[in-house]
Amino acid sequence: MRKYDLVLVLRTSLKEADRKKILSGVKDSLKDAKISKEEDWGQKPLSYPIKREVSGFYVNIDIESENALPSDFEKRITSQDSVLRHILIRGN
């Protein structure tokens, strides 16, 4: 079983409904994977402005999958203008 840790930084100007819509889109693209934990870290200041934003809404998602994640998974994340930054780390 492969484990992944995904951290998303979303725009703070988004409404809560829009944040949930983005997160559900991320979860839908992980059809075969199991989301073991999802944490909202809340709004935090950024070290430097990104896309004219000085703070971001952080979300941490732990993913478990039998297979590798789809090759276009990160492209789907980065193509969304509401995602300021992301990091996807493969664990043990």
mmCIF file of N, CA and C in Angstrom:
data_model
loop_
_atom_site.group_PDB
_atom_site.id
_atom_site.type_symbol
_atom_site.label_atom_id
_atom_site.label_comp_id
_atom_site.label_asym_id
_atom_site.label_seq_id
_atom_site.Cartn_x
_atom_site.Cartn_y
_atom_site.Cartn_z
ATOM 1 N N MET A 1 0.847 -1.178 0.000
ATOM 2 C CA MET A 1 0.000 0.000 0.000
ATOM 3 C C MET A 1 0.893 1.241 0.000
ATOM 4 N N ARG A 2 0.630 2.136 -0.928
ATOM 5 C CA ARG A 2 1.383 3.380 -1.027
ATOM 6 C C ARG A 2 0.653 4.464 -0.251
ATOM 7 N N LYS A 3 1.420 5.264 0.454
ATOM 8 C CA LYS A 3 0.846 6.365 1.225
ATOM 9 C C LYS A 3 1.377 7.680 0.677
ATOM 10 N N TYR A 4 0.489 8.644 0.602
ATOM 11 C CA TYR A 4 0.828 9.973 0.111
ATOM 12 C C TYR A 4 0.307 11.017 1.091
ATOM 13 N N ASP A 5 0.992 12.143 1.121
ATOM 14 C CA ASP A 5 0.569 13.274 1.932
ATOM 15 C C ASP A 5 0.434 14.469 0.993
ATOM 16 N N LEU A 6 -0.764 15.022 0.909
ATOM 17 C CA LEU A 6 -1.043 16.150 0.024
ATOM 18 C C LEU A 6 -1.410 17.365 0.874
ATOM 19 N N VAL A 7 -0.716 18.464 0.633
ATOM 20 C CA VAL A 7 -1.045 19.730 1.293
ATOM 21 C C VAL A 7 -1.402 20.729 0.202
ATOM 22 N N LEU A 8 -2.571 21.323 0.337
ATOM 23 C CA LEU A 8 -3.051 22.333 -0.607
ATOM 24 C C LEU A 8 -3.112 23.682 0.087
ATOM 25 N N VAL A 9 -2.747 24.725 -0.624
ATOM 26 C CA VAL A 9 -2.917 26.091 -0.142
ATOM 27 C C VAL A 9 -3.894 26.759 -1.096
ATOM 28 N N LEU A 10 -5.055 27.097 -0.582
ATOM 29 C CA LEU A 10 -6.125 27.677 -1.388
ATOM 30 C C LEU A 10 -6.252 29.173 -1.112
ATOM 31 N N ARG A 11 -6.825 29.874 -2.070
ATOM 32 C CA ARG A 11 -7.071 31.311 -1.887
ATOM 33 C C ARG A 11 -8.017 31.537 -0.703
ATOM 34 N N THR A 12 -7.741 32.564 0.072
ATOM 35 C CA THR A 12 -8.627 32.889 1.192
ATOM 36 C C THR A 12 -9.865 33.646 0.729
ATOM 37 N N SER A 13 -9.817 34.167 -0.478
ATOM 38 C CA SER A 13 -10.977 34.896 -0.999
ATOM 39 C C SER A 13 -12.111 33.958 -1.417
ATOM 40 N N LEU A 14 -11.847 32.655 -1.413
ATOM 41 C CA LEU A 14 -12.894 31.682 -1.774
ATOM 42 C C LEU A 14 -13.928 31.560 -0.665
ATOM 43 N N LYS A 15 -15.151 31.361 -1.063
ATOM 44 C CA LYS A 15 -16.190 31.055 -0.083
ATOM 45 C C LYS A 15 -16.053 29.608 0.331
ATOM 46 N N GLU A 16 -16.601 29.261 1.472
ATOM 47 C CA GLU A 16 -16.480 27.894 1.985
ATOM 48 C C GLU A 16 -17.065 26.868 1.016
ATOM 49 N N ALA A 17 -18.158 27.218 0.371
ATOM 50 C CA ALA A 17 -18.772 26.297 -0.597
ATOM 51 C C ALA A 17 -17.828 26.027 -1.769
ATOM 52 N N ASP A 18 -17.109 27.065 -2.207
ATOM 53 C CA ASP A 18 -16.160 26.891 -3.311
ATOM 54 C C ASP A 18 -14.965 26.043 -2.885
ATOM 55 N N ARG A 19 -14.510 26.229 -1.637
ATOM 56 C CA ARG A 19 -13.408 25.386 -1.123
ATOM 57 C C ARG A 19 -13.830 23.928 -1.089
ATOM 58 N N LYS A 20 -15.050 23.670 -0.619
ATOM 59 C CA LYS A 20 -15.546 22.292 -0.569
ATOM 60 C C LYS A 20 -15.666 21.699 -1.965
ATOM 61 N N LYS A 21 -16.052 22.522 -2.929
ATOM 62 C CA LYS A 21 -16.180 22.059 -4.310
ATOM 63 C C LYS A 21 -14.814 21.661 -4.869
ATOM 64 N N ILE A 22 -13.792 22.452 -4.590
ATOM 65 C CA ILE A 22 -12.438 22.129 -5.048
ATOM 66 C C ILE A 22 -11.948 20.847 -4.398
ATOM 67 N N LEU A 23 -12.167 20.714 -3.091
ATOM 68 C CA LEU A 23 -11.728 19.513 -2.380
ATOM 69 C C LEU A 23 -12.480 18.275 -2.857
ATOM 70 N N SER A 24 -13.753 18.413 -3.150
ATOM 71 C CA SER A 24 -14.495 17.254 -3.659
ATOM 72 C C SER A 24 -14.002 16.873 -5.047
ATOM 73 N N GLY A 25 -13.577 17.848 -5.844
ATOM 74 C CA GLY A 25 -13.003 17.555 -7.156
ATOM 75 C C GLY A 25 -11.690 16.802 -7.033
ATOM 76 N N VAL A 26 -10.892 17.176 -6.038
ATOM 77 C CA VAL A 26 -9.628 16.467 -5.790
ATOM 78 C C VAL A 26 -9.929 15.036 -5.362
ATOM 79 N N LYS A 27 -10.882 14.876 -4.474
ATOM 80 C CA LYS A 27 -11.241 13.532 -3.993
ATOM 81 C C LYS A 27 -11.809 12.671 -5.116
ATOM 82 N N ASP A 28 -12.601 13.270 -6.003
ATOM 83 C CA ASP A 28 -13.173 12.518 -7.120
ATOM 84 C C ASP A 28 -12.101 12.020 -8.083
ATOM 85 N N SER A 29 -11.030 12.786 -8.213
ATOM 86 C CA SER A 29 -9.960 12.356 -9.120
ATOM 87 C C SER A 29 -9.132 11.228 -8.520
ATOM 88 N N LEU A 30 -9.356 10.948 -7.241
ATOM 89 C CA LEU A 30 -8.677 9.835 -6.553
ATOM 90 C C LEU A 30 -9.641 8.671 -6.378
ATOM 91 N N LYS A 31 -10.209 8.201 -7.458
ATOM 92 C CA LYS A 31 -11.252 7.176 -7.401
ATOM 93 C C LYS A 31 -10.811 5.910 -6.676
ATOM 94 N N ASP A 32 -9.649 5.384 -7.057
ATOM 95 C CA ASP A 32 -9.201 4.100 -6.518
ATOM 96 C C ASP A 32 -8.474 4.234 -5.187
ATOM 97 N N ALA A 33 -8.195 5.437 -4.770
ATOM 98 C CA ALA A 33 -7.450 5.658 -3.535
ATOM 99 C C ALA A 33 -8.399 5.886 -2.356
ATOM 100 N N LYS A 34 -7.874 5.640 -1.162
ATOM 101 C CA LYS A 34 -8.649 5.851 0.068
ATOM 102 C C LYS A 34 -8.073 7.061 0.794
ATOM 103 N N ILE A 35 -8.941 7.972 1.181
ATOM 104 C CA ILE A 35 -8.502 9.132 1.956
ATOM 105 C C ILE A 35 -8.593 8.751 3.421
ATOM 106 N N SER A 36 -7.428 8.608 4.051
ATOM 107 C CA SER A 36 -7.411 8.146 5.431
ATOM 108 C C SER A 36 -7.615 9.279 6.433
ATOM 109 N N LYS A 37 -7.216 10.492 6.043
ATOM 110 C CA LYS A 37 -7.379 11.612 6.973
ATOM 111 C C LYS A 37 -7.410 12.913 6.188
ATOM 112 N N GLU A 38 -8.279 13.811 6.614
ATOM 113 C CA GLU A 38 -8.346 15.150 6.019
ATOM 114 C C GLU A 38 -8.402 16.163 7.153
ATOM 115 N N GLU A 39 -7.483 17.106 7.120
ATOM 116 C CA GLU A 39 -7.420 18.121 8.174
ATOM 117 C C GLU A 39 -7.452 19.512 7.554
ATOM 118 N N ASP A 40 -8.273 20.367 8.116
ATOM 119 C CA ASP A 40 -8.263 21.779 7.748
ATOM 120 C C ASP A 40 -7.338 22.489 8.727
ATOM 121 N N TRP A 41 -6.262 23.029 8.211
ATOM 122 C CA TRP A 41 -5.318 23.740 9.064
ATOM 123 C C TRP A 41 -5.695 25.199 9.209
ATOM 124 N N GLY A 42 -6.677 25.631 8.454
ATOM 125 C CA GLY A 42 -7.175 26.991 8.577
ATOM 126 C C GLY A 42 -6.362 27.994 7.776
ATOM 127 N N GLN A 43 -6.649 29.254 8.038
ATOM 128 C CA GLN A 43 -5.990 30.340 7.323
ATOM 129 C C GLN A 43 -4.692 30.699 8.017
ATOM 130 N N LYS A 44 -3.622 30.792 7.221
ATOM 131 C CA LYS A 44 -2.309 31.136 7.751
ATOM 132 C C LYS A 44 -1.654 32.139 6.811
ATOM 133 N N PRO A 45 -0.808 33.005 7.370
ATOM 134 C CA PRO A 45 -0.103 33.961 6.495
ATOM 135 C C PRO A 45 0.948 33.242 5.652
ATOM 136 N N LEU A 46 1.152 33.747 4.448
ATOM 137 C CA LEU A 46 2.183 33.217 3.562
ATOM 138 C C LEU A 46 3.488 33.961 3.821
ATOM 139 N N SER A 47 4.602 33.330 3.550
ATOM 140 C CA SER A 47 5.907 33.972 3.741
ATOM 141 C C SER A 47 6.119 35.098 2.745
ATOM 142 N N TYR A 48 5.508 34.965 1.589
ATOM 143 C CA TYR A 48 5.606 35.977 0.537
ATOM 144 C C TYR A 48 4.313 35.911 -0.274
ATOM 145 N N PRO A 49 3.922 37.014 -0.918
ATOM 146 C CA PRO A 49 2.673 37.004 -1.695
ATOM 147 C C PRO A 49 2.737 36.021 -2.870
ATOM 148 N N ILE A 50 1.650 35.281 -3.066
ATOM 149 C CA ILE A 50 1.501 34.369 -4.192
ATOM 150 C C ILE A 50 0.206 34.752 -4.897
ATOM 151 N N LYS A 51 0.311 35.095 -6.166
ATOM 152 C CA LYS A 51 -0.856 35.522 -6.952
ATOM 153 C C LYS A 51 -1.633 36.625 -6.228
ATOM 154 N N ARG A 52 -0.891 37.558 -5.652
ATOM 155 C CA ARG A 52 -1.422 38.722 -4.926
ATOM 156 C C ARG A 52 -2.158 38.362 -3.637
ATOM 157 N N GLU A 53 -1.965 37.168 -3.141
ATOM 158 C CA GLU A 53 -2.564 36.746 -1.868
ATOM 159 C C GLU A 53 -1.474 36.768 -0.798
ATOM 160 N N VAL A 54 -1.810 37.269 0.396
ATOM 161 C CA VAL A 54 -0.836 37.316 1.488
ATOM 162 C C VAL A 54 -1.100 36.241 2.541
ATOM 163 N N SER A 55 -2.224 35.537 2.411
ATOM 164 C CA SER A 55 -2.526 34.419 3.304
ATOM 165 C C SER A 55 -3.224 33.340 2.482
ATOM 166 N N GLY A 56 -3.227 32.137 3.043
ATOM 167 C CA GLY A 56 -3.836 31.015 2.336
ATOM 168 C C GLY A 56 -4.571 30.100 3.292
ATOM 169 N N PHE A 57 -5.490 29.340 2.754
ATOM 170 C CA PHE A 57 -6.247 28.362 3.531
ATOM 171 C C PHE A 57 -5.608 26.995 3.284
ATOM 172 N N TYR A 58 -5.067 26.385 4.325
ATOM 173 C CA TYR A 58 -4.308 25.137 4.214
ATOM 174 C C TYR A 58 -5.188 23.919 4.497
ATOM 175 N N VAL A 59 -5.017 22.886 3.670
ATOM 176 C CA VAL A 59 -5.725 21.621 3.839
ATOM 177 C C VAL A 59 -4.715 20.492 3.670
ATOM 178 N N ASN A 60 -4.718 19.544 4.600
ATOM 179 C CA ASN A 60 -3.839 18.380 4.541
ATOM 180 C C ASN A 60 -4.694 17.139 4.313
ATOM 181 N N ILE A 61 -4.308 16.323 3.313
ATOM 182 C CA ILE A 61 -5.045 15.102 2.986
ATOM 183 C C ILE A 61 -4.056 13.945 2.948
ATOM 184 N N ASP A 62 -4.311 12.909 3.741
ATOM 185 C CA ASP A 62 -3.518 11.680 3.711
ATOM 186 C C ASP A 62 -4.220 10.681 2.811
ATOM 187 N N ILE A 63 -3.465 10.120 1.877
ATOM 188 C CA ILE A 63 -4.027 9.235 0.851
ATOM 189 C C ILE A 63 -3.340 7.879 0.917
ATOM 190 N N GLU A 64 -4.119 6.817 0.786
ATOM 191 C CA GLU A 64 -3.587 5.457 0.689
ATOM 192 C C GLU A 64 -4.094 4.852 -0.610
ATOM 193 N N SER A 65 -3.175 4.231 -1.354
ATOM 194 C CA SER A 65 -3.558 3.673 -2.644
ATOM 195 C C SER A 65 -2.770 2.399 -2.920
ATOM 196 N N GLU A 66 -3.442 1.431 -3.509
ATOM 197 C CA GLU A 66 -2.770 0.198 -3.927
ATOM 198 C C GLU A 66 -1.868 0.462 -5.128
ATOM 199 N N ASN A 67 -2.297 1.338 -6.009
ATOM 200 C CA ASN A 67 -1.559 1.663 -7.225
ATOM 201 C C ASN A 67 -1.009 3.077 -7.119
ATOM 202 N N ALA A 68 -0.166 3.444 -8.060
ATOM 203 C CA ALA A 68 0.335 4.816 -8.120
ATOM 204 C C ALA A 68 -0.822 5.758 -8.454
ATOM 205 N N LEU A 69 -0.688 6.993 -8.032
ATOM 206 C CA LEU A 69 -1.708 7.991 -8.355
ATOM 207 C C LEU A 69 -1.694 8.259 -9.856
ATOM 208 N N PRO A 70 -2.832 8.681 -10.412
ATOM 209 C CA PRO A 70 -2.865 8.965 -11.858
ATOM 210 C C PRO A 70 -1.809 9.998 -12.241
ATOM 211 N N SER A 71 -1.231 9.834 -13.413
ATOM 212 C CA SER A 71 -0.144 10.716 -13.843
ATOM 213 C C SER A 71 -0.595 12.167 -14.011
ATOM 214 N N ASP A 72 -1.852 12.379 -14.327
ATOM 215 C CA ASP A 72 -2.340 13.742 -14.518
ATOM 216 C C ASP A 72 -2.955 14.339 -13.253
ATOM 217 N N PHE A 73 -2.802 13.679 -12.112
ATOM 218 C CA PHE A 73 -3.407 14.151 -10.866
ATOM 219 C C PHE A 73 -2.878 15.533 -10.486
ATOM 220 N N GLU A 74 -1.555 15.706 -10.518
ATOM 221 C CA GLU A 74 -0.983 17.003 -10.145
ATOM 222 C C GLU A 74 -1.322 18.084 -11.166
ATOM 223 N N LYS A 75 -1.451 17.714 -12.431
ATOM 224 C CA LYS A 75 -1.834 18.697 -13.442
ATOM 225 C C LYS A 75 -3.239 19.220 -13.176
ATOM 226 N N ARG A 76 -4.120 18.353 -12.727
ATOM 227 C CA ARG A 76 -5.485 18.780 -12.398
ATOM 228 C C ARG A 76 -5.483 19.776 -11.245
ATOM 229 N N ILE A 77 -4.595 19.556 -10.285
ATOM 230 C CA ILE A 77 -4.511 20.463 -9.135
ATOM 231 C C ILE A 77 -3.952 21.819 -9.568
ATOM 232 N N THR A 78 -2.844 21.798 -10.298
ATOM 233 C CA THR A 78 -2.195 23.056 -10.674
ATOM 234 C C THR A 78 -2.981 23.845 -11.704
ATOM 235 N N SER A 79 -3.871 23.199 -12.428
ATOM 236 C CA SER A 79 -4.656 23.912 -13.430
ATOM 237 C C SER A 79 -5.741 24.785 -12.805
ATOM 238 N N GLN A 80 -6.034 24.569 -11.542
ATOM 239 C CA GLN A 80 -7.062 25.358 -10.863
ATOM 240 C C GLN A 80 -6.446 26.649 -10.333
ATOM 241 N N ASP A 81 -7.020 27.767 -10.706
ATOM 242 C CA ASP A 81 -6.494 29.066 -10.302
ATOM 243 C C ASP A 81 -6.640 29.299 -8.794
ATOM 244 N N SER A 82 -7.567 28.613 -8.156
ATOM 245 C CA SER A 82 -7.822 28.800 -6.726
ATOM 246 C C SER A 82 -6.782 28.123 -5.846
ATOM 247 N N VAL A 83 -5.991 27.226 -6.420
ATOM 248 C CA VAL A 83 -4.930 26.551 -5.668
ATOM 249 C C VAL A 83 -3.657 27.368 -5.830
ATOM 250 N N LEU A 84 -3.196 27.961 -4.720
ATOM 251 C CA LEU A 84 -1.986 28.773 -4.773
ATOM 252 C C LEU A 84 -0.737 27.903 -4.849
ATOM 253 N N ARG A 85 -0.670 26.906 -3.981
ATOM 254 C CA ARG A 85 0.464 25.981 -3.940
ATOM 255 C C ARG A 85 -0.034 24.616 -3.513
ATOM 256 N N HIS A 86 0.781 23.606 -3.817
ATOM 257 C CA HIS A 86 0.492 22.242 -3.358
ATOM 258 C C HIS A 86 1.805 21.489 -3.218
ATOM 259 N N ILE A 87 1.778 20.463 -2.423
ATOM 260 C CA ILE A 87 2.910 19.552 -2.335
ATOM 261 C C ILE A 87 2.341 18.154 -2.132
ATOM 262 N N LEU A 88 2.870 17.221 -2.888
ATOM 263 C CA LEU A 88 2.456 15.828 -2.813
ATOM 264 C C LEU A 88 3.698 15.005 -2.509
ATOM 265 N N ILE A 89 3.696 14.351 -1.349
ATOM 266 C CA ILE A 89 4.851 13.585 -0.895
ATOM 267 C C ILE A 89 4.451 12.131 -0.757
ATOM 268 N N ARG A 90 5.282 11.249 -1.286
ATOM 269 C CA ARG A 90 5.039 9.813 -1.122
ATOM 270 C C ARG A 90 5.728 9.351 0.145
ATOM 271 N N GLY A 91 4.955 8.724 1.032
ATOM 272 C CA GLY A 91 5.493 8.226 2.297
ATOM 273 C C GLY A 91 5.851 6.763 2.201
ATOM 274 N N ASN A 92 6.143 6.179 3.328
ATOM 275 C CA ASN A 92 6.500 4.748 3.381
ATOM 276 C C ASN A 92 5.280 3.887 3.497
#
